[in-house]
Short mmCIF file of C-alpha atoms in Angstrom, two decimals:
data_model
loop_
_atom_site.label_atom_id
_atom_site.label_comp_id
_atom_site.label_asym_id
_atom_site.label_seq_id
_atom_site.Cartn_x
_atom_site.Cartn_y
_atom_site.Cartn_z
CA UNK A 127 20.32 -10.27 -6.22
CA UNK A 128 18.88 -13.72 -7.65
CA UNK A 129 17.25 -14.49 -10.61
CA UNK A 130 12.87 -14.92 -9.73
CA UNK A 131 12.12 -18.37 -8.59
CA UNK A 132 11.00 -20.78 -11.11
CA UNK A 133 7.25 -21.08 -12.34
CA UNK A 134 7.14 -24.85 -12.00
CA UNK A 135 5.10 -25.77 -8.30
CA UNK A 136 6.55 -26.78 -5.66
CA UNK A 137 5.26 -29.84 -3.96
CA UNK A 138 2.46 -28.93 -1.17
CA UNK A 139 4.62 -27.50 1.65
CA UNK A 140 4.96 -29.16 5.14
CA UNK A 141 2.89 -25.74 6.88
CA UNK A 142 4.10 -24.64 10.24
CA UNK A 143 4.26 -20.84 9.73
CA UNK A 144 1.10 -18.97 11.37
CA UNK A 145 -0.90 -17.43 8.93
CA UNK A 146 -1.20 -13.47 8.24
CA UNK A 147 -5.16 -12.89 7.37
CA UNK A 148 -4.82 -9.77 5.49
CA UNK A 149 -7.87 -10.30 4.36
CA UNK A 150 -9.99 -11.08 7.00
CA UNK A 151 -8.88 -7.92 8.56
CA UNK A 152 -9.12 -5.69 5.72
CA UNK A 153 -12.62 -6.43 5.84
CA UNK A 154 -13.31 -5.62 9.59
CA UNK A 155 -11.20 -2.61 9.00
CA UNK A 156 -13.76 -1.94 5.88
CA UNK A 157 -16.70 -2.10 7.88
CA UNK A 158 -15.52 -0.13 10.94
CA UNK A 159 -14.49 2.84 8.52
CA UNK A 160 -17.85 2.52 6.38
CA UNK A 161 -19.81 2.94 10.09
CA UNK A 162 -17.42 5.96 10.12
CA UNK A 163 -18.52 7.50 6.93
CA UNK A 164 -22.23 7.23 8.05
CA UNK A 165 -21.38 8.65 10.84
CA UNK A 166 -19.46 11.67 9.00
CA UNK A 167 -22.32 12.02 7.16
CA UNK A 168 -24.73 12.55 9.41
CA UNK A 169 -22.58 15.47 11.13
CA UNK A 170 -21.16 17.11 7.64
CA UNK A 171 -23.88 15.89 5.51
CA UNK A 172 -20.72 15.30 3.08
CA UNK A 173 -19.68 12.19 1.55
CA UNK A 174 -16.18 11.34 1.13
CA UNK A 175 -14.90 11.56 -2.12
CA UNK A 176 -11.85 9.75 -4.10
CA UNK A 177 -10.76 10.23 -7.44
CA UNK A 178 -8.89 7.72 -9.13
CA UNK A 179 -6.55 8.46 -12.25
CA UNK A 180 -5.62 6.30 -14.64
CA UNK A 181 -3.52 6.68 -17.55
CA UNK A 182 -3.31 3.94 -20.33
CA UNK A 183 -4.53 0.58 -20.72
CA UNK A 184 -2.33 -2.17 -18.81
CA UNK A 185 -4.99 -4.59 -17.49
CA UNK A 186 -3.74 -5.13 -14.31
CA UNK A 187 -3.96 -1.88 -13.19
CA UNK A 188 -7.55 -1.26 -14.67
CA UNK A 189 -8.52 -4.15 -12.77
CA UNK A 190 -6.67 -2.97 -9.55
CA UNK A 191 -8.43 0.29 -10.12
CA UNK A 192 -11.67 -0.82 -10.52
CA UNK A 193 -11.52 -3.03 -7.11
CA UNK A 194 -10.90 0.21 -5.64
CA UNK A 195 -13.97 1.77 -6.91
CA UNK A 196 -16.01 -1.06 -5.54
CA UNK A 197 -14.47 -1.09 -2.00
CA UNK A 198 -14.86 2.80 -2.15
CA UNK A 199 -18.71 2.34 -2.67
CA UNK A 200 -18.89 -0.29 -0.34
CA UNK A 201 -17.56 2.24 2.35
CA UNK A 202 -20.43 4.00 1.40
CA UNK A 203 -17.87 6.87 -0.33
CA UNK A 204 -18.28 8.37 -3.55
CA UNK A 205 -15.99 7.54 -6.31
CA UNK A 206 -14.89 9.44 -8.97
CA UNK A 207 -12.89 7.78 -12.23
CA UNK A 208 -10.44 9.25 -14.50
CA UNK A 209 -9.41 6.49 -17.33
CA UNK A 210 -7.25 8.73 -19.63
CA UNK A 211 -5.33 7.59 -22.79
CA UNK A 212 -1.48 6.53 -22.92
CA UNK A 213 -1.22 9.74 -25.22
CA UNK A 214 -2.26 11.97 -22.07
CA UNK A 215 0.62 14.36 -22.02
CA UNK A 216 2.23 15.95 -19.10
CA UNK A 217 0.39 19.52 -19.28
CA UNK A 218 -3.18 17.48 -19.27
CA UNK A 219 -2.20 15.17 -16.64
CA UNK A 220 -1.40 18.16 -14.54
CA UNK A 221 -4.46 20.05 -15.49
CA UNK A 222 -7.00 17.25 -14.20
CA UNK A 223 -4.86 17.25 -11.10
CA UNK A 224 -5.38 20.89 -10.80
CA UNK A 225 -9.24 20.53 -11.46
CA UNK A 226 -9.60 18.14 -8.79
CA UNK A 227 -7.57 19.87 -5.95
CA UNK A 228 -10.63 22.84 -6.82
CA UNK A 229 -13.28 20.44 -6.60
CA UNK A 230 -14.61 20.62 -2.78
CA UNK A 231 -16.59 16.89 -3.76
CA UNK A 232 -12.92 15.26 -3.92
CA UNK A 233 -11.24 14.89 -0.69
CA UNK A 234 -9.00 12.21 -1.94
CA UNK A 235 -6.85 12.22 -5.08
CA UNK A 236 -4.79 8.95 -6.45
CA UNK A 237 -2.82 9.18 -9.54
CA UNK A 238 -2.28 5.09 -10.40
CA UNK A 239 1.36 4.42 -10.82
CA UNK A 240 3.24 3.26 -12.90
CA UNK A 241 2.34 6.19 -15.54
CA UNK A 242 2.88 5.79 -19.08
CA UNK A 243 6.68 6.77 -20.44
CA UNK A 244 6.79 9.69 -21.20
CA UNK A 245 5.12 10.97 -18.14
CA UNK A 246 6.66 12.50 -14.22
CA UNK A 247 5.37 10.82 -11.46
CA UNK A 248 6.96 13.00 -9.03
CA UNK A 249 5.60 16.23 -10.63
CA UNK A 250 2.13 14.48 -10.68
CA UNK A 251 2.28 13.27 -7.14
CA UNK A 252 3.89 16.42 -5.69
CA UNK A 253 1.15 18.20 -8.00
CA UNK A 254 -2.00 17.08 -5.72
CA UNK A 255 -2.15 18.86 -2.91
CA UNK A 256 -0.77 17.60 0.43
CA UNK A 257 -4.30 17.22 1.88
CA UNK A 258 -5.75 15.36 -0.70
CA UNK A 259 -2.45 13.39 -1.68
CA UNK A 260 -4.47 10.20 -0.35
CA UNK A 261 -1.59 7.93 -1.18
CA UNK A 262 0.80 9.52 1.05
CA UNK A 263 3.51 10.03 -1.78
CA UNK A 264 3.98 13.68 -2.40
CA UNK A 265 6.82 15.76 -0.83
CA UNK A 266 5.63 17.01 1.79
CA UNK A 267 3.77 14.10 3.47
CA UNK A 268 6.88 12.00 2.67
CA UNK A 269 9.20 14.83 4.46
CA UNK A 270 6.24 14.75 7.45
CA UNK A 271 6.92 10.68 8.03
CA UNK A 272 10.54 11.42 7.54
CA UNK A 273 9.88 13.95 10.40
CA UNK A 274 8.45 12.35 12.61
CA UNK A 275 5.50 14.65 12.27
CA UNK A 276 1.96 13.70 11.46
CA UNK A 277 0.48 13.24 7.96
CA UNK A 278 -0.99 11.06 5.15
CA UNK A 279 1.02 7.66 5.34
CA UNK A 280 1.49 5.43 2.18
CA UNK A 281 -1.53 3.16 1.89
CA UNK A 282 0.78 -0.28 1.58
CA UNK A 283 3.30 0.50 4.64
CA UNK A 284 0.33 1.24 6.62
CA UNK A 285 -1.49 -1.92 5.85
CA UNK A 286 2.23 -3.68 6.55
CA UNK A 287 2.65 -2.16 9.86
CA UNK A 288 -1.27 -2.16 11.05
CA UNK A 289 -0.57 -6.29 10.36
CA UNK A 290 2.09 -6.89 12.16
CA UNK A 291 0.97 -4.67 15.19
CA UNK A 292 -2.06 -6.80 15.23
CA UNK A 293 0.65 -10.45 15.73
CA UNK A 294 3.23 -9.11 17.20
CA UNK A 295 2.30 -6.00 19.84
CA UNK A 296 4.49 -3.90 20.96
CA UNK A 297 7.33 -4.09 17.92
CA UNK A 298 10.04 -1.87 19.91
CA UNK A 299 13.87 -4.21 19.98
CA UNK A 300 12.82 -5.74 17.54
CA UNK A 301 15.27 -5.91 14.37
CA UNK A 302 13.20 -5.16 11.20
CA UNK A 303 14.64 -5.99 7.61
CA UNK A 304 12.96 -4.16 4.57
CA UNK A 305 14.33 -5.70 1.62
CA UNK A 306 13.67 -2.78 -1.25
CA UNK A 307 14.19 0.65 -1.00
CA UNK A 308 11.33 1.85 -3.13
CA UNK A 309 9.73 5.79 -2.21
CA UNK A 310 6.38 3.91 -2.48
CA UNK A 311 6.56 0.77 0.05
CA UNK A 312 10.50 -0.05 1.44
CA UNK A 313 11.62 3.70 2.53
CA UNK A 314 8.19 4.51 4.10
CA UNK A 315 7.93 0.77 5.79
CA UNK A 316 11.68 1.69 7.22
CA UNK A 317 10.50 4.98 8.50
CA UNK A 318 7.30 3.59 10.35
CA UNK A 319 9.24 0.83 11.84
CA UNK A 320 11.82 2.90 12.96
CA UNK A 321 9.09 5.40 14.97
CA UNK A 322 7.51 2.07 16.37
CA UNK A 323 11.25 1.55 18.20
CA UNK A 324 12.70 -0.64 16.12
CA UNK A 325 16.05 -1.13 14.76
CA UNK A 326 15.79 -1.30 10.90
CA UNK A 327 18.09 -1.92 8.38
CA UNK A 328 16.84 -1.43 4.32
CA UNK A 329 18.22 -4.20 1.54
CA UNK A 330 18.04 -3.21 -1.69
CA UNK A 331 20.11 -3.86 -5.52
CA UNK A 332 23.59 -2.59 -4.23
CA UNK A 333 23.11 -5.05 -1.20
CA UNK A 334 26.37 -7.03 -1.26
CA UNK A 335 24.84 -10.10 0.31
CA UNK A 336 21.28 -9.48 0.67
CA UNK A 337 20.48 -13.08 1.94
CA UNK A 338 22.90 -12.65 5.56
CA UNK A 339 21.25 -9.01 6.00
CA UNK A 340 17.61 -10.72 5.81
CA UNK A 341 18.40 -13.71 8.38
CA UNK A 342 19.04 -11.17 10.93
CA UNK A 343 15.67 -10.42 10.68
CA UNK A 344 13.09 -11.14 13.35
CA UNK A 345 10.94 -8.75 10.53
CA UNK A 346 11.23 -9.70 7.01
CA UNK A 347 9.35 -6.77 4.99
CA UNK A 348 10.38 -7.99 1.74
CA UNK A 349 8.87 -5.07 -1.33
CA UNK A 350 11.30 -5.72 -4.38
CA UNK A 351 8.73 -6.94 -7.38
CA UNK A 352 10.81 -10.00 -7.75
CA UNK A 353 9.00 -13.28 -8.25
CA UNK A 354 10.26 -15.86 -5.47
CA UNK A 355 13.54 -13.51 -4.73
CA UNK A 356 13.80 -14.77 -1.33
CA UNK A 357 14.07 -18.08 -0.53
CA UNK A 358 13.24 -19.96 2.74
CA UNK A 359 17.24 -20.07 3.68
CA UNK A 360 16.99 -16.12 3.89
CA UNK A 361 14.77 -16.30 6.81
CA UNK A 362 15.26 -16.11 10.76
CA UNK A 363 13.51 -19.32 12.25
CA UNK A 364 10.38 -17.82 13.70
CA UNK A 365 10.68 -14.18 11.90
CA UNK A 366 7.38 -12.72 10.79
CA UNK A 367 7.39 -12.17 7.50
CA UNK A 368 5.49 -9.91 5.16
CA UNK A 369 5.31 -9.98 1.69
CA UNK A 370 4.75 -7.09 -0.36
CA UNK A 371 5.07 -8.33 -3.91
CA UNK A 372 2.90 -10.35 -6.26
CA UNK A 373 3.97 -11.18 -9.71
CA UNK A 374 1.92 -13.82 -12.21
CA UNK A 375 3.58 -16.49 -13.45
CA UNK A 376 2.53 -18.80 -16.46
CA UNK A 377 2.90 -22.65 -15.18
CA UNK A 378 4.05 -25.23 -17.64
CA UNK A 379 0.36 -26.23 -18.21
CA UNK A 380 -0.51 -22.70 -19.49
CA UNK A 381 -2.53 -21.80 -16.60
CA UNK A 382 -1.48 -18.38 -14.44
CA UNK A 383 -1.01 -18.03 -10.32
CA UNK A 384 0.08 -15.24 -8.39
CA UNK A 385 3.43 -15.51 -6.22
CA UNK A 386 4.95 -13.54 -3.81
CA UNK A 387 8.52 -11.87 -3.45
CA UNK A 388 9.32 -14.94 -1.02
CA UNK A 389 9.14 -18.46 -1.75
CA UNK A 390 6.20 -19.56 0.23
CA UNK A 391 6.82 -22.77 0.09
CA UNK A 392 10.22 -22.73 1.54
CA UNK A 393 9.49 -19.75 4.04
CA UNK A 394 6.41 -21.68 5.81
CA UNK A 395 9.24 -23.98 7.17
CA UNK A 396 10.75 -21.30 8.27
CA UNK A 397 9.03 -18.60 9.59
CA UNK A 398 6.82 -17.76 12.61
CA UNK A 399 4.54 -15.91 11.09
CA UNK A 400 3.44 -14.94 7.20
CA UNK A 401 1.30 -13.01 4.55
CA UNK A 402 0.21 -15.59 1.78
CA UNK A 403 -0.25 -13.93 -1.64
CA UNK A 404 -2.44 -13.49 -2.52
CA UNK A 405 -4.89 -12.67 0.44
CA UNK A 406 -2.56 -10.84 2.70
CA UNK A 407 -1.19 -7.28 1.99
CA UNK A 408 -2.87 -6.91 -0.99
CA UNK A 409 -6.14 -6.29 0.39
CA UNK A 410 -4.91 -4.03 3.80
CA UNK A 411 -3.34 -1.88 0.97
CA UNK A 412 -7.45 -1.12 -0.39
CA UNK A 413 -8.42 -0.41 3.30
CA UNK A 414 -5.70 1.92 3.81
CA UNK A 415 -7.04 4.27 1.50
CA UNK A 416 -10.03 4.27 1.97
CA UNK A 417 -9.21 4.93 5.89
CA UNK A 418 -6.93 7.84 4.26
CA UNK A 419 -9.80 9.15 2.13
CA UNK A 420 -11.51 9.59 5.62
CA UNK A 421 -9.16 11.15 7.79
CA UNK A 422 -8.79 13.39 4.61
CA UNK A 423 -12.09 14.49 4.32
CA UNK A 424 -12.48 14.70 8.09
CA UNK A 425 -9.37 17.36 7.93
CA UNK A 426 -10.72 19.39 5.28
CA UNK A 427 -14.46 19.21 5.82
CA UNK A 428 -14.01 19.65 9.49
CA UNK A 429 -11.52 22.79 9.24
CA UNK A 430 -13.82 24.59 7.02
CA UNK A 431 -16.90 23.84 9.37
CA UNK A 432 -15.12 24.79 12.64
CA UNK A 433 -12.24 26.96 12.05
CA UNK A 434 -9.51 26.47 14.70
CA UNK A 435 -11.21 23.47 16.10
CA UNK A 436 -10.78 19.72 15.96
CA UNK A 437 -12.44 18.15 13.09
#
């Protein structure tokens, strides 16, 4: 694949792409599920619960972390934080994972990633258990998707796919293009797009020609952590596009923006339809777990307060 686009901005682009508001309806989404957790509460008299573990000290994930605490209380959920030291070894890691599947207050469990070197972030994700595995990442919620069967989805594909439901409809025909292959966003994005009826193909490193597979595209999922990997020539005239990735880059001047994995400036010429970054997956990604941390606590409050029923 290409070399990350250049820091230097691009002139003000010529805008005829529609506009993906992830944000706008991350925060309807927000509202609707804190209504939900009132509700909830009022039956169960039990408030949702996430825990949130973090190990070491990169600042972009302690600030990522601690938006999710906010939106969690804003939901009108409890959250529980777990900032542990790079030194956390293995056997501790575990432990707290094992304290909090015991805890009946936690109905959600997220383990930030990327961990610390050092450290297994399969062991740790398969560790929580399936019902609490909020993120959607352990085995057996990622063999359920694969399935066809239902379970905890991955917070980001969900956000993807909720978005472009809401522009598009009905998705099935469709030919979707996930460019990266990742178990966290590209191979759960393929697997939801193919159960929506689409026909999907998945990009990644190996990809001989990356650029001809994405112009076949009428979806463009692009999830790669590339800075400006795709430029506007890779894109279908009037494909929706969404982009997963946001990287920040230092401009000449010294001052720091966020881009995408696509060029925005060349892709608004180009495409139909578009997430901006940031303001467009970024915050459907927050919403997604806390609608997760819901549906989780509905299971497992619900099953233990009416055995055999529906929660």
């Amino acid at each position: 694949m290409t070399e990350p686009v250049s820091a230097v901005p691009a002139p003000a682009p010529s805008m005829s792409a529609r506009l993906i508001d992830g944000k706008a309806f991350a925060a309807a989404m927000t509202q609707r599920i804190a209504a939900e957790v009132h509700a909830f509460h009022d039956r169960y008299r039990v408030t949702p619960g996430l825990a949130v573990v973090l190990v070491g000290n990169d600042p972009a994930s302690e600030v990522y972390v601690r938006n999710k605490a906010l939106q969690t209380h804003r939901a009108g959920m409890r959250s529980f934080m777990h900032m542990l030291p790079a030194t956390t070894s293995q056997a501790e890691l575990l432990a707290l994972v094992r304290r909090l599947n015991d805890d009946p207050e936690i109905h959600g469990i997220l383990v930030q990633l990327p961990l610390p070197a050092g450290l297994d972030p399969v062991a740790v994700t398969n560790a929580i258990r399936p019902e609490k595995d909020v993120d959607g990442l352990g085995e057996v919620n990622a063999g359920r998707l694969a399935l066809g069967q239902p379970g905890i989805v991955p917070c980001t594909p969900l956000g993807c796919l909720m978005l472009l439901k809401s522009e598009l409809g009905d998705l099935r025909g469709l030919h979707a293009v996930v460019i990266g292959a990742s178990n966290l966003v590209g191979k759960p994005m393929a697997q939801l797009l193919l159960a929506e009826g689409c026909t999907v193909s998945v990009g990644h490193i190996d990809t001989r020609d990356p650029a001809a597979l994405a112009r076949q595209g009428d979806i463009l999922v692009v999830a790669t952590g590339v800075g400006g990997l795709v430029r506007g020539d890779w894109i279908k005239p009037g494909a929706t596009v969404i982009d997963v990735g946001i990287t920040r880059v230092t401009l000449p001047s010294g001052k720091t923006r966020l881009i995408g994995d696509v060029a925005f400036d060349e892709a608004v010429a180009r495409a139909g339809r578009i997430t901006p970054v940031p303001g467009g997956v970024g915050p459907m990604t927050i919403a997604c777990l806390l609608n997760n941390t819901l549906a989780a606590a509905r299971q497992i409050v619900g099953a233990a307060a009416d055995p055999g029923g529906t929660p």
